XYZ file of C-alpha atoms in Angstrom:
402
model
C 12.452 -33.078 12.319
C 12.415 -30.090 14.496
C 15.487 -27.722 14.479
C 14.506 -27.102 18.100
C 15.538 -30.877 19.188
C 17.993 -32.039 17.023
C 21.145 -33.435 18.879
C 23.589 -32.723 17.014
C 23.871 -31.778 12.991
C 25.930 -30.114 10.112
C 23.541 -28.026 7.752
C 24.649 -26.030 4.721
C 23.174 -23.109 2.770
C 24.840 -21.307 -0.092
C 24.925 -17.803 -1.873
C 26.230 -16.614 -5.340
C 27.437 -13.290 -6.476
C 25.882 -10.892 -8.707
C 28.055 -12.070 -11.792
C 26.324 -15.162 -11.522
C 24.711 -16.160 -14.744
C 21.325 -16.666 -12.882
C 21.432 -13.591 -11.007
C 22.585 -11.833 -14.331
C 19.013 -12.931 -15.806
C 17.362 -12.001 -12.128
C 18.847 -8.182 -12.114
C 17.793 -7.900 -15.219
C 14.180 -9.076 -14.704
C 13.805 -6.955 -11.933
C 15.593 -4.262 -13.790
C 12.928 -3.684 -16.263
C 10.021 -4.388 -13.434
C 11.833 -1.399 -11.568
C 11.697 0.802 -14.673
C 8.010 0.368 -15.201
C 7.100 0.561 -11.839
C 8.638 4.164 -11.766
C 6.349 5.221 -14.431
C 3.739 2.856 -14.096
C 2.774 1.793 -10.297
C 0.160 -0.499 -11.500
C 2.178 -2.112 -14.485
C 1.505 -5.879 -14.929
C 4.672 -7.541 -15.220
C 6.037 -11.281 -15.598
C 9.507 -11.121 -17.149
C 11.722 -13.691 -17.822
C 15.331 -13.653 -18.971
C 17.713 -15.855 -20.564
C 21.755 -15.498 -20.722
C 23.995 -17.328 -22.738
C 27.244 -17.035 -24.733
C 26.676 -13.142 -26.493
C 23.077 -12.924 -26.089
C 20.369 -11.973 -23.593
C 16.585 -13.254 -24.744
C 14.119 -11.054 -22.972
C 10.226 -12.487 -22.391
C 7.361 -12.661 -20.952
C 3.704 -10.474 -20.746
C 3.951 -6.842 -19.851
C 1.006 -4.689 -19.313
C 1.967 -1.251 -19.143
C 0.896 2.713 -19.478
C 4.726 3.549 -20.054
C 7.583 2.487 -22.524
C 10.768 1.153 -21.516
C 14.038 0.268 -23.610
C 14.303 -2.987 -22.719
C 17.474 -3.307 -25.079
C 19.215 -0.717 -23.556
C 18.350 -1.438 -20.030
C 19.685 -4.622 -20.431
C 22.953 -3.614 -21.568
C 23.065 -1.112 -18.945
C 22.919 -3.959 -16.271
C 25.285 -6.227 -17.926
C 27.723 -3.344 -17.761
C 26.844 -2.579 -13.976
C 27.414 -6.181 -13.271
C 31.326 -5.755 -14.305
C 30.301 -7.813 -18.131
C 32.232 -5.141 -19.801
C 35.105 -7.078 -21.712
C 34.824 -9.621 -24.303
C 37.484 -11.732 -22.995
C 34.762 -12.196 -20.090
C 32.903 -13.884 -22.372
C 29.835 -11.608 -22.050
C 29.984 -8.128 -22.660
C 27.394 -5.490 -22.266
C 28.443 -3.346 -25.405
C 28.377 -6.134 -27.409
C 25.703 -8.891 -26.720
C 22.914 -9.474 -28.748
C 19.235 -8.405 -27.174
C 16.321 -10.117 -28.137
C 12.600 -9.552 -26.715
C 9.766 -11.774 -26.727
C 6.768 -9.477 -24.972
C 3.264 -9.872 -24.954
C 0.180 -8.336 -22.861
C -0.699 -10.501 -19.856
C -3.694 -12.542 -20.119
C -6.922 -11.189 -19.585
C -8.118 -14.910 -17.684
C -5.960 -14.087 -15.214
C -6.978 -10.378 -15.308
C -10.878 -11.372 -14.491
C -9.685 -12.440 -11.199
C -7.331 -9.522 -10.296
C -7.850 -6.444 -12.094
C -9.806 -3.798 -10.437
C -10.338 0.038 -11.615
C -10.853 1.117 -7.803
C -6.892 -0.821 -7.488
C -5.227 2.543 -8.698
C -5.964 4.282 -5.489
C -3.392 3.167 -3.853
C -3.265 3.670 -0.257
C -6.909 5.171 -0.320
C -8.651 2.015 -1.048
C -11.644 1.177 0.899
C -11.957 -2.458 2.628
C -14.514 -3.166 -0.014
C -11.881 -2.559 -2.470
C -9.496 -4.598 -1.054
C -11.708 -7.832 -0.857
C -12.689 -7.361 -4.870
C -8.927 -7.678 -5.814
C -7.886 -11.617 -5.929
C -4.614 -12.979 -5.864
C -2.964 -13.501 -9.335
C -2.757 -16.871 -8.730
C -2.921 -20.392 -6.552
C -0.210 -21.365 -4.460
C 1.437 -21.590 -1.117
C 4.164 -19.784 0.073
C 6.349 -19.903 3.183
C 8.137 -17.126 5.300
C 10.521 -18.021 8.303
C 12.537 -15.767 11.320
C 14.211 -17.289 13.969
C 16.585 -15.122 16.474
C 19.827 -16.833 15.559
C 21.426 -13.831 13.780
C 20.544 -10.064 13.658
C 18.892 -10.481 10.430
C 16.243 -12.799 11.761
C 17.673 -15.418 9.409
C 19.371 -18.743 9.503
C 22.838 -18.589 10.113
C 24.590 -20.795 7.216
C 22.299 -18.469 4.422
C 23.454 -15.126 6.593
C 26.922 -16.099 6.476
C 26.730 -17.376 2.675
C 25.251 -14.408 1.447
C 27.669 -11.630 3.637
C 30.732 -14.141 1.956
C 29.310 -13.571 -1.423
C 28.586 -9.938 -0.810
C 32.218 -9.280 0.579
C 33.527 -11.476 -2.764
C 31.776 -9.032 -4.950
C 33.263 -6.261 -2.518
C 37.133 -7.302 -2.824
C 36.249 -6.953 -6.764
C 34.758 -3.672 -7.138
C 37.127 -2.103 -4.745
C 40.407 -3.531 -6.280
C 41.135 -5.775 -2.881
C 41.854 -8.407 -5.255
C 42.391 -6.697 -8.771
C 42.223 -10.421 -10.425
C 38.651 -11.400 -9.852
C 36.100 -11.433 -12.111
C 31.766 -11.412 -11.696
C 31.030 -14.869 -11.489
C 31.217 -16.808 -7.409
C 29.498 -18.795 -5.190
C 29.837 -19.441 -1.545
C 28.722 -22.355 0.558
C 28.584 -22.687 4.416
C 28.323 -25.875 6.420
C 27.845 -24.544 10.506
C 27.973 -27.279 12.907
C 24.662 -27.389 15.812
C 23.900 -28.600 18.462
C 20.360 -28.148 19.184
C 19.239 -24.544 18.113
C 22.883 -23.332 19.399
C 25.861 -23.206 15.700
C 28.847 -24.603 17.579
C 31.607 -24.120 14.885
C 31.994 -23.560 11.108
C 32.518 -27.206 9.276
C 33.188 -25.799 5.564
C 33.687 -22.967 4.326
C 33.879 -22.958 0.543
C 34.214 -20.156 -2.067
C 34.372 -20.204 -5.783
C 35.691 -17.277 -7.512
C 36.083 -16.559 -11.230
C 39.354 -14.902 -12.200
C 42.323 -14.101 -14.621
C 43.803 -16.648 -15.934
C 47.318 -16.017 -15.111
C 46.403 -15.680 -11.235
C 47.897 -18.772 -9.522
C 45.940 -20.864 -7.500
C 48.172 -20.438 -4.557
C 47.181 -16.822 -4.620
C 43.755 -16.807 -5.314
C 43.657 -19.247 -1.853
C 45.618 -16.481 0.083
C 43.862 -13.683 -0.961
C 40.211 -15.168 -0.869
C 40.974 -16.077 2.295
C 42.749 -13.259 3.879
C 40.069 -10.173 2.260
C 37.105 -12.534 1.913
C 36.776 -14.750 4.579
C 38.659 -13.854 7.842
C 36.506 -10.145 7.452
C 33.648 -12.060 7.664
C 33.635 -15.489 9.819
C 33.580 -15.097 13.035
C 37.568 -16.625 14.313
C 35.405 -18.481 17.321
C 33.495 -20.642 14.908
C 37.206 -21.700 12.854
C 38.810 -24.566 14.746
C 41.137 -27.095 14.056
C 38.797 -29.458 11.998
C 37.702 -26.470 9.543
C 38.117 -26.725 6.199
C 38.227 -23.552 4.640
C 38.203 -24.545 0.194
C 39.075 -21.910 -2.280
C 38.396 -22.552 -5.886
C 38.269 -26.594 -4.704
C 38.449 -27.578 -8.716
C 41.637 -25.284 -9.582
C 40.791 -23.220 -11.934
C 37.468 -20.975 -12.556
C 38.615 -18.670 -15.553
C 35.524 -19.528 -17.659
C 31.974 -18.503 -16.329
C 28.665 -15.891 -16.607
C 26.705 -16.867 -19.141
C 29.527 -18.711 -21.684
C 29.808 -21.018 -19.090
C 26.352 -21.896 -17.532
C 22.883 -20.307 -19.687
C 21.413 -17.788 -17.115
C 17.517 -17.720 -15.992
C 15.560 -15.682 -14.099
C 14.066 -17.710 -11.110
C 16.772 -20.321 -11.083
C 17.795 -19.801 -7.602
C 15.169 -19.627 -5.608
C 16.446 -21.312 -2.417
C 19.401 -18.621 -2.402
C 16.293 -15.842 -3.060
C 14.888 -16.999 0.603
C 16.276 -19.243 3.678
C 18.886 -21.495 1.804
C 17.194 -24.630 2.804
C 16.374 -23.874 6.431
C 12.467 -24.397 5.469
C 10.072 -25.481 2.949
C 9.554 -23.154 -0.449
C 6.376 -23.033 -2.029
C 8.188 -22.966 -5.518
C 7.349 -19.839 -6.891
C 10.059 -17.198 -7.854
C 10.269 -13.840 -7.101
C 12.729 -11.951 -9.677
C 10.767 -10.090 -12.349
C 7.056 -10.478 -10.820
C 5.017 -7.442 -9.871
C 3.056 -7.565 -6.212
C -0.004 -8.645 -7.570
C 1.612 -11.894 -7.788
C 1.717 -13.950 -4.667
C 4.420 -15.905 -5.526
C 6.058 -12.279 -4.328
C 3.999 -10.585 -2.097
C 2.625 -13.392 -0.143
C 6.281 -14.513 0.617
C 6.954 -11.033 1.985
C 3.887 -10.582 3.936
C 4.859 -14.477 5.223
C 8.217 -12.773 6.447
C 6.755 -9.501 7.883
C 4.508 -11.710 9.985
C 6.937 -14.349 11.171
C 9.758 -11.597 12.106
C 7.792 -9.863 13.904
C 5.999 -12.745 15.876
C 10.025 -13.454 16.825
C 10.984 -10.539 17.147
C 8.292 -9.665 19.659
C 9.613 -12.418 21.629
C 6.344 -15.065 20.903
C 9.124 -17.370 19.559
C 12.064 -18.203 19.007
C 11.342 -19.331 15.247
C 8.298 -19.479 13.405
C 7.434 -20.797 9.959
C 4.496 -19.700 8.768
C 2.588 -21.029 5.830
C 0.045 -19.449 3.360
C -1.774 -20.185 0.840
C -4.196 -18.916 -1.770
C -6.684 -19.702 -4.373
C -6.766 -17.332 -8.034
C -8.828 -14.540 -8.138
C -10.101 -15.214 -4.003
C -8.552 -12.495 -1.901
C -8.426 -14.059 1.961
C -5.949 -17.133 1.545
C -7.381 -20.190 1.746
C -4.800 -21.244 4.676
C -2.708 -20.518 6.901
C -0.593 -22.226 8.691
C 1.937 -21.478 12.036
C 4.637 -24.064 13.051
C 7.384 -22.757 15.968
C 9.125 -25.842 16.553
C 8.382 -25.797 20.229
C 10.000 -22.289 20.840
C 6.304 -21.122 20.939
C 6.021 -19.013 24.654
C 2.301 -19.018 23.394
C 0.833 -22.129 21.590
C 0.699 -21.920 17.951
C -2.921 -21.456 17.299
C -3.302 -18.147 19.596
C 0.017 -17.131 16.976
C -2.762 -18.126 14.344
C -4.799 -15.784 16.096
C -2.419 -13.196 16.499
C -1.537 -13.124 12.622
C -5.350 -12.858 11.486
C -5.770 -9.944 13.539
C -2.454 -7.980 13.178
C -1.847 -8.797 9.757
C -3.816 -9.250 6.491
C -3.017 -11.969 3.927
C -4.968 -10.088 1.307
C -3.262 -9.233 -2.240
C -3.988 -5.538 -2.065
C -3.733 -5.230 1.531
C -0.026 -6.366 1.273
C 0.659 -4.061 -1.400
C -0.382 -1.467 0.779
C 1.115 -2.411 3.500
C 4.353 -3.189 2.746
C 4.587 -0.035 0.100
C 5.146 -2.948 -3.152
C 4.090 -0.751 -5.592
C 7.404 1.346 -5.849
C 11.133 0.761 -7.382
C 12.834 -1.431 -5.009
C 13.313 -4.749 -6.477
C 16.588 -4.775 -8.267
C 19.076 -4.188 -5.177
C 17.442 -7.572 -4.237
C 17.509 -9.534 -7.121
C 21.474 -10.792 -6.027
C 21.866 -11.700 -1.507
C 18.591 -13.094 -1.302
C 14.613 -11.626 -1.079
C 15.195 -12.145 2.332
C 16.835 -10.674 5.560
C 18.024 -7.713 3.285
C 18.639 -5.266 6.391
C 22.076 -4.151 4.588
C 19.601 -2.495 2.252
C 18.446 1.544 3.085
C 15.425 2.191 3.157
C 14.593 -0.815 4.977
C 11.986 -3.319 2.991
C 8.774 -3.082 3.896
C 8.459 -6.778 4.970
C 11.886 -6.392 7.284
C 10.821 -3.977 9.495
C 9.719 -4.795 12.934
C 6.689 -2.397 13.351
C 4.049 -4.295 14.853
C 6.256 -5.604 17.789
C 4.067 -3.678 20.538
C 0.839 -4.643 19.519
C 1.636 -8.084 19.480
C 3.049 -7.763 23.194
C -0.400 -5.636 24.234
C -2.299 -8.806 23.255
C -0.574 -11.466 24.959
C 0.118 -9.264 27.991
C-alpha cells in the first residue's frame, strides 16, 4: 500500500555502528576493494569476509594488475574500528588472517570485459554498448523529500543515532563504550507527514563494570537528545537503552561477521523493495552496485527537481546485455507529471548502461570504505559528495517539463 495514502501507521528502520560484527566484515571488504582500486582502476573484485572469535577469513575472486596485503590491511581496519584489546574479544594485533583468493571467472568475463573499457572517461558510445553488466538482476533506488538527505526518515534518524553512538566513543563523551551498537527507530505517520517518535531504542556494548543506570543516562543525554528532534518526544515515547541489561559481550565473539549481511541498513531500512544484491566489497562493474546508485542518482534528482514527491524506481538487467532489460517508475501518486513521461524523462537524462554509470558517477576511484558502515545511501555527511547524491541534473529535468 501506498505511503502516500496511508491513514495512519508506525514504521521502523534500524542502523548499526561500525563495531558491528557485519560491518567489521563490510569495512574490510571494501577496504581491500579501495586499495586495489587506487592502483588498479579496472581491478575485478568480489570479496567476501568472515569474523569470528580471533580470526578474520578473507575470500573471494580478485583480478588485479597490483598487489595488496590483504593480511595487513585487515588488521589495520580492525584496529581503526577500536578492536584493539583482547578483553574486546577481537583484537587487531592479534587475530588470525586467513585468505581464500582466486581470479574471477572468465564466463562472466565474456560478457563484461572489454580492452577499449580502460579508457575511462574517453570511451566512445560504441564502447559503452560492448560492455555488459556483470550480471542479472534488479535493483531498486528511492528519494522522497521527507528529510534533507532525500531519505526516509526512521533510516535517517537510525543511522545519525548510530553515527553519534560511535561519536560519544571516539571522543571520550562516554569513556565506557565499546564498538559494537545498534539503533532502531519507530516514527509515527500520518499520511506522508512523521507525527511523533514511537521508540527509540539503542544498544550499546560497554565495560562491564558500567551500571545500567548509567549507561541509560548517558546514552540518552550525549546520544539521543543531540539528535531527535524534542518535537517528535511526547508523553507516550519510549526511549530503551540497552532493553536486555547488559551488552558487555559482542563484535565478532559474540555474533560471526559477513560481508553483505545487512543490506537493508546498506539502503532505505525497509521503506522499499531491495533487489537482494549487496554492495560491500563489489567493484562497479557489478550491478548489484552500480545499478543501485545510478537507481538513486535518478530518483533524487526526479524529487529533487520537484517531479515528485517520492519516486521508486526499478531496474533491471540481463548478464553480459548493456541497456537493462526494464525499468520501472512508481511515485505513489506524488507524481506532478504521470509516471511514464518520468519513464521518459529517465531514458533521456540518464543512462542505465554498466559503463555509462561508471562514468558517470566517477565509480572507478577509492571511495567505498567511508560507506561500508551508515548506509550506501543518503551519505551527504560524506565530502566529496558521492557521485550518485548529487543533484546535477535538476535543470534539465525542469527545461523538459516546462
Amino acid at each position: 500500500m501506498s505511503k502516500a495514502v496511508a491513514e495512519k501507521f508506525i514504521f521502523s528502520s534500524e542502523s548499526v555502528t561500525e563495531g558491528h560484527p557485519d560491518k567489521v566484515a563490510d569495512q574490510i571488504s571494501d577496504g581491500i576493494l579501495d586499495a586495489i582500486l587506487k592502483d588498479d582502476p579496472e581491478g575485478r573484485v568480489a570479496c567476501e569476509t568472515l569474523c569470528t572469535t580471533g580470526v578474520v577469513i578473507v575470500a573471494g575472486e580478485i583480478t588485479t594488475k597490483t598487489y595488496v596485503d590483504i593480511p595487513r590491511l585487515t588488521r589495520e581496519i580492525v584496529k581503526e574500528i577500536g578492536y584493539t584489546r583482547a578483553k574486546y574479544g577481537f583484537d587487531g594485533d592479534t587475530c588470525a588472517v586467513l585468505t581464500a583468493i582466486d581470479e574471477q571467472s572468465s564466463d562472466i568475463a565474456i560478457g563484461v570485459d572489454n580492452a577499449l573499457e580502460v579508457r575511462g572517461k574517453s570511451l566512445t558510445e560504441q564502447d559503452i554498448a560492448k560492455i555488459g553488466a556483470g550480471d542479472q538482476g534488479m535493483m531498486f533506488g528511492y528519494a522522497c523529500n521527507d528529510t534533507e538527505e532525500y531519505m526516509p526518515a526512521p533510516i535517517a534518524l537510525a543511522h545519525k543515532l548510530a553515527r553519534q553512538l560511535a561519536r560519544a566513543r571516539r571522543d571520550g563523551l562516554i569513556s565506557y563504550l565499546r564498538p559494537d551498537g545498534k539503533t532502531q527507530v519507530s516514527l509515527q505517520y500520518e499520511g506522508r507527514r512523521v507525527t511523533r517518535a514511537d521508540t527509540i531504542v539503542v544498544a550499546a556494548q560497554h565495560h562491564p563494570e558500567a551500571s545500567l543506570e548509567r549507561i541509560r543516562a548517558d546514552v540518552t543525554e550525549h546520544v539521543i537528545k543531540p539528535i531527535v528532534p524534542p518535537e517528535l518526544i511526547d508523553a507516550k515515547t519510549r526511549i530503551l537503552v540497552n532493553p536486555t541489561g547488559r551488552f558487555v559481550k559482542g563484535g565478532p565473539m559474540a555474533d560471526t561477521g559477513l560481508t553483505g549481511r545487512k543490506i537493508i541498513v546498506d539502503t532505505y531500512g525497509g521503506w522499499v523493495p531491495h533487489g537482494g544484491g549487496a554492495f560491500s566489497g563489489k567493484d562497479p562493474t557489478k550491478v548489484d552496485r552500480s545499478g543501485a546508485y545510478m537507481a538513486r542518482y535518478a530518483a533524487k534528482n526526479i524529487v529533487a527537481a520537484g517531479l515528485a514527491d517520492e519516486c521508486q524506481i526499478q531496474v533491471a538487467y540481463a548478464i553480459g546485455v548493456a541497456e537493462p532489460v526494464s525499468i520501472n517508475v512508481e511515485t505513489f501518486g506524488t507524481g506532478k507529471v504521470s509516471n511514464e513521461k518520468i519513464g521518459h524523462l529517465l531514458r533521456k537524462h540518464f543512462d542505465f548502461r554498466p559503463a555509462a554509470i561508471i562514468r558517470d558517477l566517477d565509480l572507478r576511484k577509492p571511495q567505498y570504505r567511508a560507506l561500508a558502515a551508515y548506509g550506501q545511501i543518503g551519505r551527504i555527511d560524506i565530502s566529496p559528495l558521492p557521485g550518485w547524491e548529487k543533484t546535477d541534473r535538476i535543470d534539465a529535468l525542469k527545461r523538459d517539463v516546462a
